[in-house]
Structures are given as structure tokens and as C-alpha cells.
PDB file of C-alpha atoms and ligand atoms in Angstrom:
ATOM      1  CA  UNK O   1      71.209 157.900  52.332  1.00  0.00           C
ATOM      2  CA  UNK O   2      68.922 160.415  50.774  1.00  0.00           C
ATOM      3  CA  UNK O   3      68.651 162.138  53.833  1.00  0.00           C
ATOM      4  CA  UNK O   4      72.242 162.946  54.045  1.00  0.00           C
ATOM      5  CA  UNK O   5      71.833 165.147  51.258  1.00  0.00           C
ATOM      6  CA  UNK O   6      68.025 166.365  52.194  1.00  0.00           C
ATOM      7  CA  UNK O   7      66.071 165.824  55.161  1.00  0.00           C
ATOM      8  CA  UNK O   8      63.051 163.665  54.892  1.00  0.00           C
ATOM      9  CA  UNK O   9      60.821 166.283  57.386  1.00  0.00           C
ATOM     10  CA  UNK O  10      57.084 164.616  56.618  1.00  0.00           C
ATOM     11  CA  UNK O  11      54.701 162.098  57.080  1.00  0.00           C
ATOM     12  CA  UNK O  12      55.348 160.510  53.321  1.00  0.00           C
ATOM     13  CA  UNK O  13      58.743 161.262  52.466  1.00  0.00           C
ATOM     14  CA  UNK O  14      60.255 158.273  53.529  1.00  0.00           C
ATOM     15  CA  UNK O  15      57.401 156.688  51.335  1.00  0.00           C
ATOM     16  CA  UNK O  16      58.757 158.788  48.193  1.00  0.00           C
ATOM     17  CA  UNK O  17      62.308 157.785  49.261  1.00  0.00           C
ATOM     18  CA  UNK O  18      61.615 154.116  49.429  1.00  0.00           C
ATOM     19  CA  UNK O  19      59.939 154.315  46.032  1.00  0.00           C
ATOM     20  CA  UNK O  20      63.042 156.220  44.857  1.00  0.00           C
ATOM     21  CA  UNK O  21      65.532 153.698  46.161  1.00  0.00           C
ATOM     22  CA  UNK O  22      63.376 150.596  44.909  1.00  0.00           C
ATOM     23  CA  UNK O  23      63.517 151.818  41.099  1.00  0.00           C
ATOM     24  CA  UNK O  24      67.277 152.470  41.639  1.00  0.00           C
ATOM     25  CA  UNK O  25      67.913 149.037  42.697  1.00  0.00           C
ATOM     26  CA  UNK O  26      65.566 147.497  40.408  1.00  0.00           C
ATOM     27  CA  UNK O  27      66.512 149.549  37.476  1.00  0.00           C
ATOM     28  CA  UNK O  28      70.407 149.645  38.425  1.00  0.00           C
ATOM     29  CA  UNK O  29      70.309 145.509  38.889  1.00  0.00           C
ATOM     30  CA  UNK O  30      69.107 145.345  35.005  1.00  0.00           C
ATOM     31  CA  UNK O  31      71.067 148.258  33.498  1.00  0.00           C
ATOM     32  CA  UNK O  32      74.385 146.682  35.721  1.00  0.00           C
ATOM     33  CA  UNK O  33      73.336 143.263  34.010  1.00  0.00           C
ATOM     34  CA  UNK O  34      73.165 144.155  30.898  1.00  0.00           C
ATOM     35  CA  UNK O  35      76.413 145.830  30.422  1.00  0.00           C
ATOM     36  CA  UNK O  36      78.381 143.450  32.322  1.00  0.00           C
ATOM     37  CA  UNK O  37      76.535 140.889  29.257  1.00  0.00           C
ATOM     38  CA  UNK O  38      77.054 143.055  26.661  1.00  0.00           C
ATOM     39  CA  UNK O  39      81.096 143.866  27.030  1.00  0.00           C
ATOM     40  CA  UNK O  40      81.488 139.974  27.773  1.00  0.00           C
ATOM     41  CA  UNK O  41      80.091 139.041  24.294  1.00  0.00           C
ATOM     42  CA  UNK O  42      82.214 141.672  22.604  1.00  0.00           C
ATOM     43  CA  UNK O  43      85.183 139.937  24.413  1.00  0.00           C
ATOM     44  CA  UNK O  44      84.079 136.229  24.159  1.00  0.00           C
ATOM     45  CA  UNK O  45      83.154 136.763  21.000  1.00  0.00           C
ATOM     46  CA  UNK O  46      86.092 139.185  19.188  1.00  0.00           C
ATOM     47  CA  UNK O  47      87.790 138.809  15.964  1.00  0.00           C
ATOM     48  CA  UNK O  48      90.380 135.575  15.989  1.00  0.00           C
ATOM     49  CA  UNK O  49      92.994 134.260  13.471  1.00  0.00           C
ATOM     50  CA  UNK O  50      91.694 131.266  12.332  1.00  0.00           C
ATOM     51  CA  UNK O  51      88.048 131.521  13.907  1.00  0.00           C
ATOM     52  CA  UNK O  52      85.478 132.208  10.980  1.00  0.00           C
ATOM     53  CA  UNK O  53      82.318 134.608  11.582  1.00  0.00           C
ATOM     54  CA  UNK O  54      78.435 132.763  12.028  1.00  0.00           C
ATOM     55  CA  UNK O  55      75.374 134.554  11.382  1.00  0.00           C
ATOM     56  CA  UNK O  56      73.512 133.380  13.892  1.00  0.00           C
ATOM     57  CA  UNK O  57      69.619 134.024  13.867  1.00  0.00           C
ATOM     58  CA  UNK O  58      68.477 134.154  17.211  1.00  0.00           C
ATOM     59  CA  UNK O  59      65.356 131.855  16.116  1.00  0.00           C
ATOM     60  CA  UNK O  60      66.261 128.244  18.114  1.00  0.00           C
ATOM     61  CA  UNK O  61      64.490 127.771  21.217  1.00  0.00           C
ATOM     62  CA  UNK O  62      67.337 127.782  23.412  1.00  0.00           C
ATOM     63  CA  UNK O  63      68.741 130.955  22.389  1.00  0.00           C
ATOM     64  CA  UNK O  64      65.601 132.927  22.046  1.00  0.00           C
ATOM     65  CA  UNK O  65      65.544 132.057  26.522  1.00  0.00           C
ATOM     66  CA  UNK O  66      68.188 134.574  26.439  1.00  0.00           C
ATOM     67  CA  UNK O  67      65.609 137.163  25.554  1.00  0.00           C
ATOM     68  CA  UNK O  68      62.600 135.773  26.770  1.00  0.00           C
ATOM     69  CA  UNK O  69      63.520 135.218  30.966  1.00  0.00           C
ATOM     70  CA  UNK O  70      65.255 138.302  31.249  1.00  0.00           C
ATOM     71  CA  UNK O  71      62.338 140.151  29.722  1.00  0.00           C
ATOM     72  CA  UNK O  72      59.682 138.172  31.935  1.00  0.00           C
ATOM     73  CA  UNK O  73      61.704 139.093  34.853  1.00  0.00           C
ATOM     74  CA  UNK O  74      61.892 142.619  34.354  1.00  0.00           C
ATOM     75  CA  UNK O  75      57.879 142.790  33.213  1.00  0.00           C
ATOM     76  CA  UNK O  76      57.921 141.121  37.100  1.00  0.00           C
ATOM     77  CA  UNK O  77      60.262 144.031  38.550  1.00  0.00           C
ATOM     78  CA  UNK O  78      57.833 146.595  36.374  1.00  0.00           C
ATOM     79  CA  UNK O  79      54.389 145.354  38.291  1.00  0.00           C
ATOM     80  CA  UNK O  80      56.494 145.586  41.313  1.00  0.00           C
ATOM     81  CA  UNK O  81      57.551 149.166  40.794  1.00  0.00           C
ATOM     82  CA  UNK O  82      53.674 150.205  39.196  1.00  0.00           C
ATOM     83  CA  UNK O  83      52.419 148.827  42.396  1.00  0.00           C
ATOM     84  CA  UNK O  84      54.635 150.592  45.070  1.00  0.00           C
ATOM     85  CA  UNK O  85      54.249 153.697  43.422  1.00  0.00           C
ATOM     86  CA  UNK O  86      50.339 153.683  43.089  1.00  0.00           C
ATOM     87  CA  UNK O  87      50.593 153.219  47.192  1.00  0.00           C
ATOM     88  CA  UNK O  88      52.857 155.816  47.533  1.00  0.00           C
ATOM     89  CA  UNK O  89      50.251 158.401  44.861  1.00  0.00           C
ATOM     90  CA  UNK O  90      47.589 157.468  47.205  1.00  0.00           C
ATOM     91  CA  UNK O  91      48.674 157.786  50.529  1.00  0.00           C
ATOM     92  CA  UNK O  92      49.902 161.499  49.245  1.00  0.00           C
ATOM     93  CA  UNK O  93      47.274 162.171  46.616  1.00  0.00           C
ATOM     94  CA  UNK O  94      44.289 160.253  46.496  1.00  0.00           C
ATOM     95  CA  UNK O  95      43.876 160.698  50.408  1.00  0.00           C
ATOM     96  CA  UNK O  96      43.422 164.162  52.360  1.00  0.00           C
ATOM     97  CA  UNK O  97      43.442 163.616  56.119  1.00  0.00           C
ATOM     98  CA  UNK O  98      41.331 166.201  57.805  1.00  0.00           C
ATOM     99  CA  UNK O  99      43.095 170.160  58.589  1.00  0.00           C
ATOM    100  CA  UNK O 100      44.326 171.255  61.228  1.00  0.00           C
ATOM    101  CA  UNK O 101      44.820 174.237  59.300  1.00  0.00           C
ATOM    102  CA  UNK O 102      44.596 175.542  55.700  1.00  0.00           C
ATOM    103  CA  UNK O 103      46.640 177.698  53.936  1.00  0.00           C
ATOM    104  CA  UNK O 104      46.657 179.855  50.469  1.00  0.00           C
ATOM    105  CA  UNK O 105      49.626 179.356  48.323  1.00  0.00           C
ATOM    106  CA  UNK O 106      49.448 181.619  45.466  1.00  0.00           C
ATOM    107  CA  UNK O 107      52.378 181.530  42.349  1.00  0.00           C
ATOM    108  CA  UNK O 108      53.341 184.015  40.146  1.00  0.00           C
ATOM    109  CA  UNK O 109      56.013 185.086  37.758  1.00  0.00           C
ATOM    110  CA  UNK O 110      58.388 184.903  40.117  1.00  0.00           C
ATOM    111  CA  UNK O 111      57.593 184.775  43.257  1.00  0.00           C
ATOM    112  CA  UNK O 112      54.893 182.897  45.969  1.00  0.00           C
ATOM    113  CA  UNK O 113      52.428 184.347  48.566  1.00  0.00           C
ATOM    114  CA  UNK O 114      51.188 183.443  50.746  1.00  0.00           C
ATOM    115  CA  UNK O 115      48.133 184.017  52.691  1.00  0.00           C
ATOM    116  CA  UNK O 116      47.078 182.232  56.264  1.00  0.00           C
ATOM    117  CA  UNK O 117      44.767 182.333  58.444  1.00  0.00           C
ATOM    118  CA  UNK O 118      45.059 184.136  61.879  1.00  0.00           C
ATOM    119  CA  UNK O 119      43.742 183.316  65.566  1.00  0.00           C
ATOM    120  CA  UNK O 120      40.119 182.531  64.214  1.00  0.00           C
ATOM    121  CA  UNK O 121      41.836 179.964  62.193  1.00  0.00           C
ATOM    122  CA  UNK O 122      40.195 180.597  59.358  1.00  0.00           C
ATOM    123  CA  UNK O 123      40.884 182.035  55.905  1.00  0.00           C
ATOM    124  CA  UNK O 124      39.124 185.097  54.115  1.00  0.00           C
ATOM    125  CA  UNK O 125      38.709 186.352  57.154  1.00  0.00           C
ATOM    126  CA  UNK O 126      40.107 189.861  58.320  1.00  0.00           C
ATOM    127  CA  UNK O 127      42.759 188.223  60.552  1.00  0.00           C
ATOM    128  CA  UNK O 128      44.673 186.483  58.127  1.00  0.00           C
ATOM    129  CA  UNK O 129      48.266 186.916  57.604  1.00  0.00           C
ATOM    130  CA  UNK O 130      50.198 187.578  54.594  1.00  0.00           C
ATOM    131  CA  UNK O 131      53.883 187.354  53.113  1.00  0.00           C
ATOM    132  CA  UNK O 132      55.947 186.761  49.892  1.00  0.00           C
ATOM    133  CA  UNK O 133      58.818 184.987  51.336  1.00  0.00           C
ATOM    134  CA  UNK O 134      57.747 182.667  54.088  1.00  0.00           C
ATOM    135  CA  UNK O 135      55.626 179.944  54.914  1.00  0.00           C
ATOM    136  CA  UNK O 136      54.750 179.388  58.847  1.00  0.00           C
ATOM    137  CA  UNK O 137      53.398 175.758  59.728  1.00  0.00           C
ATOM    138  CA  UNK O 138      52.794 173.766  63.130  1.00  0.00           C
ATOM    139  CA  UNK O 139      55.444 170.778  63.808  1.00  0.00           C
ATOM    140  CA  UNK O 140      52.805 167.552  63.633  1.00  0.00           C
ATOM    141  CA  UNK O 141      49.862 169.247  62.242  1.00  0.00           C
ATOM    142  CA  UNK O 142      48.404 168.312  58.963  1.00  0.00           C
ATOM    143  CA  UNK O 143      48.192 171.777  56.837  1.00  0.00           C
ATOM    144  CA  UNK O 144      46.054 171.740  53.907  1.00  0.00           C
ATOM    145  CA  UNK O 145      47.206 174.296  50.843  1.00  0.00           C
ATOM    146  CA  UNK O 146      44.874 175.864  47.851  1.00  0.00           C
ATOM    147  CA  UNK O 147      47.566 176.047  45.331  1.00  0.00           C
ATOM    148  CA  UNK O 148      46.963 178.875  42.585  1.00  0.00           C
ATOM    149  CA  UNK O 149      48.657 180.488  39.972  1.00  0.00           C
ATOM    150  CA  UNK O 150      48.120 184.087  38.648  1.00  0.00           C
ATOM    151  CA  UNK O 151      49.791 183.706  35.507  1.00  0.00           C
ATOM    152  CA  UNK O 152      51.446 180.380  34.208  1.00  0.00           C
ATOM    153  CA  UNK O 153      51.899 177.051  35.217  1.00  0.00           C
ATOM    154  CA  UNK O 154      54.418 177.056  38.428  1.00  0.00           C
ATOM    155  CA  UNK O 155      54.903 173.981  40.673  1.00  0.00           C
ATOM    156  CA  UNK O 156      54.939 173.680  44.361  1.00  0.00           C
ATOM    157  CA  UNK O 157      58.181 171.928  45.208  1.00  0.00           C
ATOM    158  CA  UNK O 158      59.458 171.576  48.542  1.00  0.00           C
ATOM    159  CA  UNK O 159      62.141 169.177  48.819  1.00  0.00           C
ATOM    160  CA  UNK O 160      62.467 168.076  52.458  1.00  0.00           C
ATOM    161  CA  UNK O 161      58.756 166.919  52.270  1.00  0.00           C
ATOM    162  CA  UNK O 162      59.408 165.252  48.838  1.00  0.00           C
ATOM    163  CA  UNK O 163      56.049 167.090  47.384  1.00  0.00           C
ATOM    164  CA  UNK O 164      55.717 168.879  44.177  1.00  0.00           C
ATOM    165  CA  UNK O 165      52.095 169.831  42.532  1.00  0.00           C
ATOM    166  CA  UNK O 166      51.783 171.651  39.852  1.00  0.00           C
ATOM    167  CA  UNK O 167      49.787 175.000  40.074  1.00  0.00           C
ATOM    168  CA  UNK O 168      47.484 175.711  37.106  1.00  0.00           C
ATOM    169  CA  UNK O 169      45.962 178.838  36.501  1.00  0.00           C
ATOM    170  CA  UNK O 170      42.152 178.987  36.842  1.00  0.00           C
ATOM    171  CA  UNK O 171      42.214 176.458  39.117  1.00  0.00           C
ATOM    172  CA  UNK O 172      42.726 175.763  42.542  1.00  0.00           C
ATOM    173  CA  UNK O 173      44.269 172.473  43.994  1.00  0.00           C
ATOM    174  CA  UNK O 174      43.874 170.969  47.113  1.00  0.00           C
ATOM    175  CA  UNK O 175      46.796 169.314  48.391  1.00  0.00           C
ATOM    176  CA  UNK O 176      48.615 168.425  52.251  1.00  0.00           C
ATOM    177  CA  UNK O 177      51.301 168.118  54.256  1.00  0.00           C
ATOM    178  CA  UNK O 178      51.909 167.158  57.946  1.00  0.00           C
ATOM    179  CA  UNK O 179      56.165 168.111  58.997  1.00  0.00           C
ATOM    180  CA  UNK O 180      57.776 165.890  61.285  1.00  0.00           C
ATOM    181  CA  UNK O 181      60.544 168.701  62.790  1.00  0.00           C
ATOM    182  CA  UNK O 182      61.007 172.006  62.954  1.00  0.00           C
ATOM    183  CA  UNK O 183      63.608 174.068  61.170  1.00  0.00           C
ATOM    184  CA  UNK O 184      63.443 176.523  58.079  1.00  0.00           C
ATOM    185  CA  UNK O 185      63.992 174.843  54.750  1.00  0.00           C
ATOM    186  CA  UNK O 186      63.840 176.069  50.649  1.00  0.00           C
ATOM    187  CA  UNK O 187      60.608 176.551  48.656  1.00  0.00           C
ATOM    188  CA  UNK O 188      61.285 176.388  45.163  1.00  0.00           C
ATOM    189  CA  UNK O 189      59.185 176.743  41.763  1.00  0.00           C
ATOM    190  CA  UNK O 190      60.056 172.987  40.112  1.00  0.00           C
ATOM    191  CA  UNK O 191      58.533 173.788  36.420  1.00  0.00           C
ATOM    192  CA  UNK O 192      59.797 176.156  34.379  1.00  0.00           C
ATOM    193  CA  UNK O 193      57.828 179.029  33.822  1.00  0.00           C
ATOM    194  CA  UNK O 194      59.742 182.403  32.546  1.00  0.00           C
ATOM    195  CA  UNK O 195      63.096 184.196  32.426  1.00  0.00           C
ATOM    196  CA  UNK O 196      63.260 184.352  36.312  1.00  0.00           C
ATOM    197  CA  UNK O 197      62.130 180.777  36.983  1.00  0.00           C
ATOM    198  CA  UNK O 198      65.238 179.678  38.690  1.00  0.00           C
ATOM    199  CA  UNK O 199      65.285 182.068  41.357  1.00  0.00           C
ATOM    200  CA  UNK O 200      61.771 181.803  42.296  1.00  0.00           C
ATOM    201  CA  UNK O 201      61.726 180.845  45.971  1.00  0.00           C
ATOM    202  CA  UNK O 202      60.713 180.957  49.667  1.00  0.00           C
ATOM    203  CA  UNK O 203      60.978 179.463  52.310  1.00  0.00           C
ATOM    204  CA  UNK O 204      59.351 177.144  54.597  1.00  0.00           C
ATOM    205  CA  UNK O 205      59.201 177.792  58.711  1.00  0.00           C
ATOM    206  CA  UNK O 206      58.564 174.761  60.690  1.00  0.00           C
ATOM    207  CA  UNK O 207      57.873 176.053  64.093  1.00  0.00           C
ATOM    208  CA  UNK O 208      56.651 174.276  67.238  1.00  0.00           C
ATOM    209  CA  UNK O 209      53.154 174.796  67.895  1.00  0.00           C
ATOM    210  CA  UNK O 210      53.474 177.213  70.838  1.00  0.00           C
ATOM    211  CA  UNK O 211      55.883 179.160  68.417  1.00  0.00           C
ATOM    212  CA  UNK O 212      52.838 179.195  65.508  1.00  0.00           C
ATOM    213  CA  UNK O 213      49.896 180.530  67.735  1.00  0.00           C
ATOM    214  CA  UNK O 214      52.596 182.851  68.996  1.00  0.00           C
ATOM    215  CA  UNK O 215      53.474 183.853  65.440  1.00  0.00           C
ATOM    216  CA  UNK O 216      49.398 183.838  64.685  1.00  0.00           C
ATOM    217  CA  UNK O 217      48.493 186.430  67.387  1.00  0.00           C
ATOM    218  CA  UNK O 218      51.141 188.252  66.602  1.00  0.00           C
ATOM    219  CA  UNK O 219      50.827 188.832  63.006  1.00  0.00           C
ATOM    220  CA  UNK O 220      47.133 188.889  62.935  1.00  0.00           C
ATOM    221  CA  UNK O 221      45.723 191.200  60.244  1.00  0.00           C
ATOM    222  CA  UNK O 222      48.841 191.875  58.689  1.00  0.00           C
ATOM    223  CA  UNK O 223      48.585 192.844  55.119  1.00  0.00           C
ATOM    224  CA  UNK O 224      52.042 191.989  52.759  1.00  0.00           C
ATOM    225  CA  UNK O 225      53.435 195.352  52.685  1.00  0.00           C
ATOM    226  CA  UNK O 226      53.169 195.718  56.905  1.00  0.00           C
ATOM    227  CA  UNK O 227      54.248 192.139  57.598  1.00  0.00           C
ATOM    228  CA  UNK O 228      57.640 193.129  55.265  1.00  0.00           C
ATOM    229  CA  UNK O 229      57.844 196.253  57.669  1.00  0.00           C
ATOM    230  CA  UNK O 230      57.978 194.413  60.380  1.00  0.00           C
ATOM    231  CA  UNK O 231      54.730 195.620  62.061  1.00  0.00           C
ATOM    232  CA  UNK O 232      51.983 193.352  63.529  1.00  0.00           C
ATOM    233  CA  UNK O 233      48.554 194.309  64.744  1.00  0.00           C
ATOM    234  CA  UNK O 234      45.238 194.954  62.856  1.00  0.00           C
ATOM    235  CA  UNK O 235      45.723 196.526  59.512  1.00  0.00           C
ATOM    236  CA  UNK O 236      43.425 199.212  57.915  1.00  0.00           C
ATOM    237  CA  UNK O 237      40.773 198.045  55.110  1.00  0.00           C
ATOM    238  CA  UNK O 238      42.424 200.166  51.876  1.00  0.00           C
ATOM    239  CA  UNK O 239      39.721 202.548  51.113  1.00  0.00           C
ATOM    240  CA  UNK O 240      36.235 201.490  49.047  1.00  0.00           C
ATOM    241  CA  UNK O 241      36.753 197.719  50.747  1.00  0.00           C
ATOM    242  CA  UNK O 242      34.600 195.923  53.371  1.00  0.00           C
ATOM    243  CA  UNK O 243      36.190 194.402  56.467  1.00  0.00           C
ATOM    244  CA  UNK O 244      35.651 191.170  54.609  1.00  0.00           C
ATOM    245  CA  UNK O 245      37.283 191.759  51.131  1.00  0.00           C
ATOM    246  CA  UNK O 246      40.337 193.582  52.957  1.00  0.00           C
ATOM    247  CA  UNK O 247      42.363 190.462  52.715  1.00  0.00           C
ATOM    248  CA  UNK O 248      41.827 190.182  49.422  1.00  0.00           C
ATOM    249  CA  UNK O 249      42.064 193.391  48.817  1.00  0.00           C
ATOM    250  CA  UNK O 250      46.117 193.660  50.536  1.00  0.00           C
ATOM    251  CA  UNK O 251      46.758 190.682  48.543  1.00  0.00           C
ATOM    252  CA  UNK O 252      45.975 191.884  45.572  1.00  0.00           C
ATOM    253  CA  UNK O 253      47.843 195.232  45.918  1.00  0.00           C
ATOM    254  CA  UNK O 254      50.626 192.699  47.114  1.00  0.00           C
ATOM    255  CA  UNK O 255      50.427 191.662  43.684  1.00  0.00           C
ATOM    256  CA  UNK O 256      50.033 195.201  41.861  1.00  0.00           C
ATOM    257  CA  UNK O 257      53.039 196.112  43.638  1.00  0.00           C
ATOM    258  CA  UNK O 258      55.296 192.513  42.658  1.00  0.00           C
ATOM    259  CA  UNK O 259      53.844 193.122  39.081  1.00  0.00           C
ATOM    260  CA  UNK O 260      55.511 196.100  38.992  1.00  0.00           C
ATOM    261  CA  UNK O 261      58.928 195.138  40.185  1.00  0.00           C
ATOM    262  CA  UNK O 262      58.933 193.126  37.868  1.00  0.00           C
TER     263      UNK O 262
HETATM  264 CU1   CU S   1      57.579 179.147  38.437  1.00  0.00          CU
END
């Protein structure tokens, strides 16, 4: 049912949607109870010619049940829930299957780069790839991402994987993913954090894997500004950097250049 509305596209989010669905039925079951108890008494119990009000205490054993199962019950429901959703935390939090391959996400006000590693597969290296708008991962590959944040706190939503983290500045958080299809889906900033907040997005690209080391070789070296040109290839260091800070280096220009669009 979810999935009508959003595809469930990795290896937890049917977890997160089974969790969802068991605190709706749970929840719903009570709240529907309740109500349906509530309206009844008003009615059973209305104003009536002839029928003189009681002040009734609530004290006696057999009325205080009414409270006391009921309440027992839903403590019950409440372990139930505590204990489905701790599995759920740690099969997406507590637990970090090894990479296949590791990413950089980086938030700012408003907008998320990204930086990835080329053909060597690694990151920090001069190979690496970057772009503001779009994220490109392997179909059935776990993907680790360093989450940071250059100003405020942001948060790392993307719905079709069910997975939001929070990205706090100073530090950097390790977090994963593994998608189930391919297809290109919304990235979107899930805590508020400035005027612009609600249109801070991107995009995610699930490709097949041929498609990705395609994608790789082709972008490989390509600093922000190129890889919005449309050029791929080797890029030149910017001057005064070494081969091995130019990645930085392009990113952080990247960012010069967004913090003064903005
Ligand atoms: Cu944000």
C-alpha cells in the first residue's frame, strides 16, 4: 500500500514500512476503540426525563477493570512496537555491511554535493567525480555515504529507500544503503534549515552496474563546474594545488561559487 504512493527501492524499506503499518494498526485499533466507547457513553448515558444524575467515583473494583485491562493491553501493544522498531534501528543503524563503494555527501544552504570516487574506486583521489544535482549508485551494491554539512543542520532524506540522517556540522556520519532497482528518484533536505529549505534537492540515479563503471570512466576527474558542462576526461589541478588536494580543491570552489549564488 505504501508503495503505491512511493516505491520501496532498498534492502530495509520494507522493514521501515512494516514498522510503519504495525503502529498504524496498533495505534488505529486503540484510537478506533476508544471513540467508538466514548460516543456510546455520551449516548447510553444522555440527559432523560425522569432519570436522575449519579456521581459515580470510579473507585469499585469492577469499574476501575475498565481502566486497568485496556491500559495493560496497550503497555503490551507498546513493548511490541519498542521491540520491532529497535530491529528495524539496527538492521539500518547499528549495522554497516561492508562497501562496495563509498561516497561523499556534503549539505549546504541549499543545495547537496556530491563527490565519488572514480575507476580506482576510491575517494580523495584525483579521479573522483563531482556534481550538485545527482547521485550515481550501482543496482545491488551496498554504498556507504560520509554525510557532512558546511553550515547547519540538513538531513539526508531519500524517500524510496525510507532513510533520513541528519547531517551535523563538524562531523561526519557514516551511514548505507544497498537499492534494489534502477530508476531516478528525489533527494530532499527533511529538516528545516533556512529560507530555501524546501527546495533543497537532488536526485538519486540508480543505474545498472555496467551503466555505473560506464558512468565512472567516463566522468573520471571531473571537477563540479566541468561535469555541469557536460565534459568528461581528466581535469586540471587549479593553480598552487597538488594532484592530491585537486579534488578538494574543485569542491571547494564548487562551494565558493554556490555561496555566491546564493
Ligand atoms: Cu537543509
Amino acid at each position: 500500500m505504501i508503495e503505491h504512493y512511493i516505491p520501496s527501492l532498498s534492502t530495509y524499506s520494507s522493514d521501515v514500512d512494516q514498522l510503519v503499518w504495525l503502529v498504524t494498526i496498533l495505534v488505529g485499533f486503540w484510537f478506533v476503540a476508544a471513540e467508538v466507547m466514548f460516543f456510546w457513553l455520551i449516548w447510553r448515558f444522555r440527559a432523560r426525563a425522569g432519570v436522575a444524575a449519579q456521581y459515580v467515583t470510579g473507585k469499585e473494583k469492577r469499574l476501575k477493570r475498565w481502566i486497568n485491562v485496556p491500559h495493560t493491553l496497550i503497555l503490551v501493544c507498546d513493548v511490541l512496537i519498542i521491540v520491532a522498531a529497535i530491529r528495524v534501528w539496527y538492521k539500518v543503524k547499528q549495522t554497516l555491511p561492508p562497501a562496495d563503494e563509498t561516497v561523499r555527501v556534503i549539505s549546504q544552504q541549499w543545495t547537496w554535493t556530491f563527490q565519488q570516487p572514480g575507476p580506482d574506486g576510491r575517494l580523495d583521489t584525483p579521479d573522483d567525480i563531482f556534481s550538485a544535482d545527482t547521485l550515481h549508485v550501482p543496482v545491488n551494491r551496498t554504498v556507504h555515504f560520509q554525510l557532512e554539512s558546511k553550515d547547519v543542520l540538513h538531513s539526508f532524506f531519500v524517500p524510496v529507500f525510507r532513510l533520513k540522517q541528519d547531517a551535523v556540522p563538524g562531523r561526519v556520519i557514516t551511514g548505507w544503503f544497498r537499492a534494489t532497482r534502477t530508476g531516478v528518484h528525489d533527494i530532499r533536505c527533511s529538516q528545516i534549515c533556512g529560507v530555501a529549505h524546501g527546495i533543497m534537492s537532488a536526485e538519486i540515479e540508480i543505474q545498472s552496474q555496467e551503466q555505473h563503471a560506464a558512468w565512472m570512466r567516463s566522468h573520471a576527474g571531473t571537477p563540479i563546474g566541468a561535469f555541469h558542462a557536460g565534459a568528461g576526461g581528466a581535469a586540471p589541478a587549479p593553480a598552487g594545488t597538488t594532484t592530491a588536494d585537486a579534488p578538494r580543491a574543485a569542491l571547494a570552489a564548487a562551494a565558493a561559487a554556490a555561496d555566491t549564488r546564493n
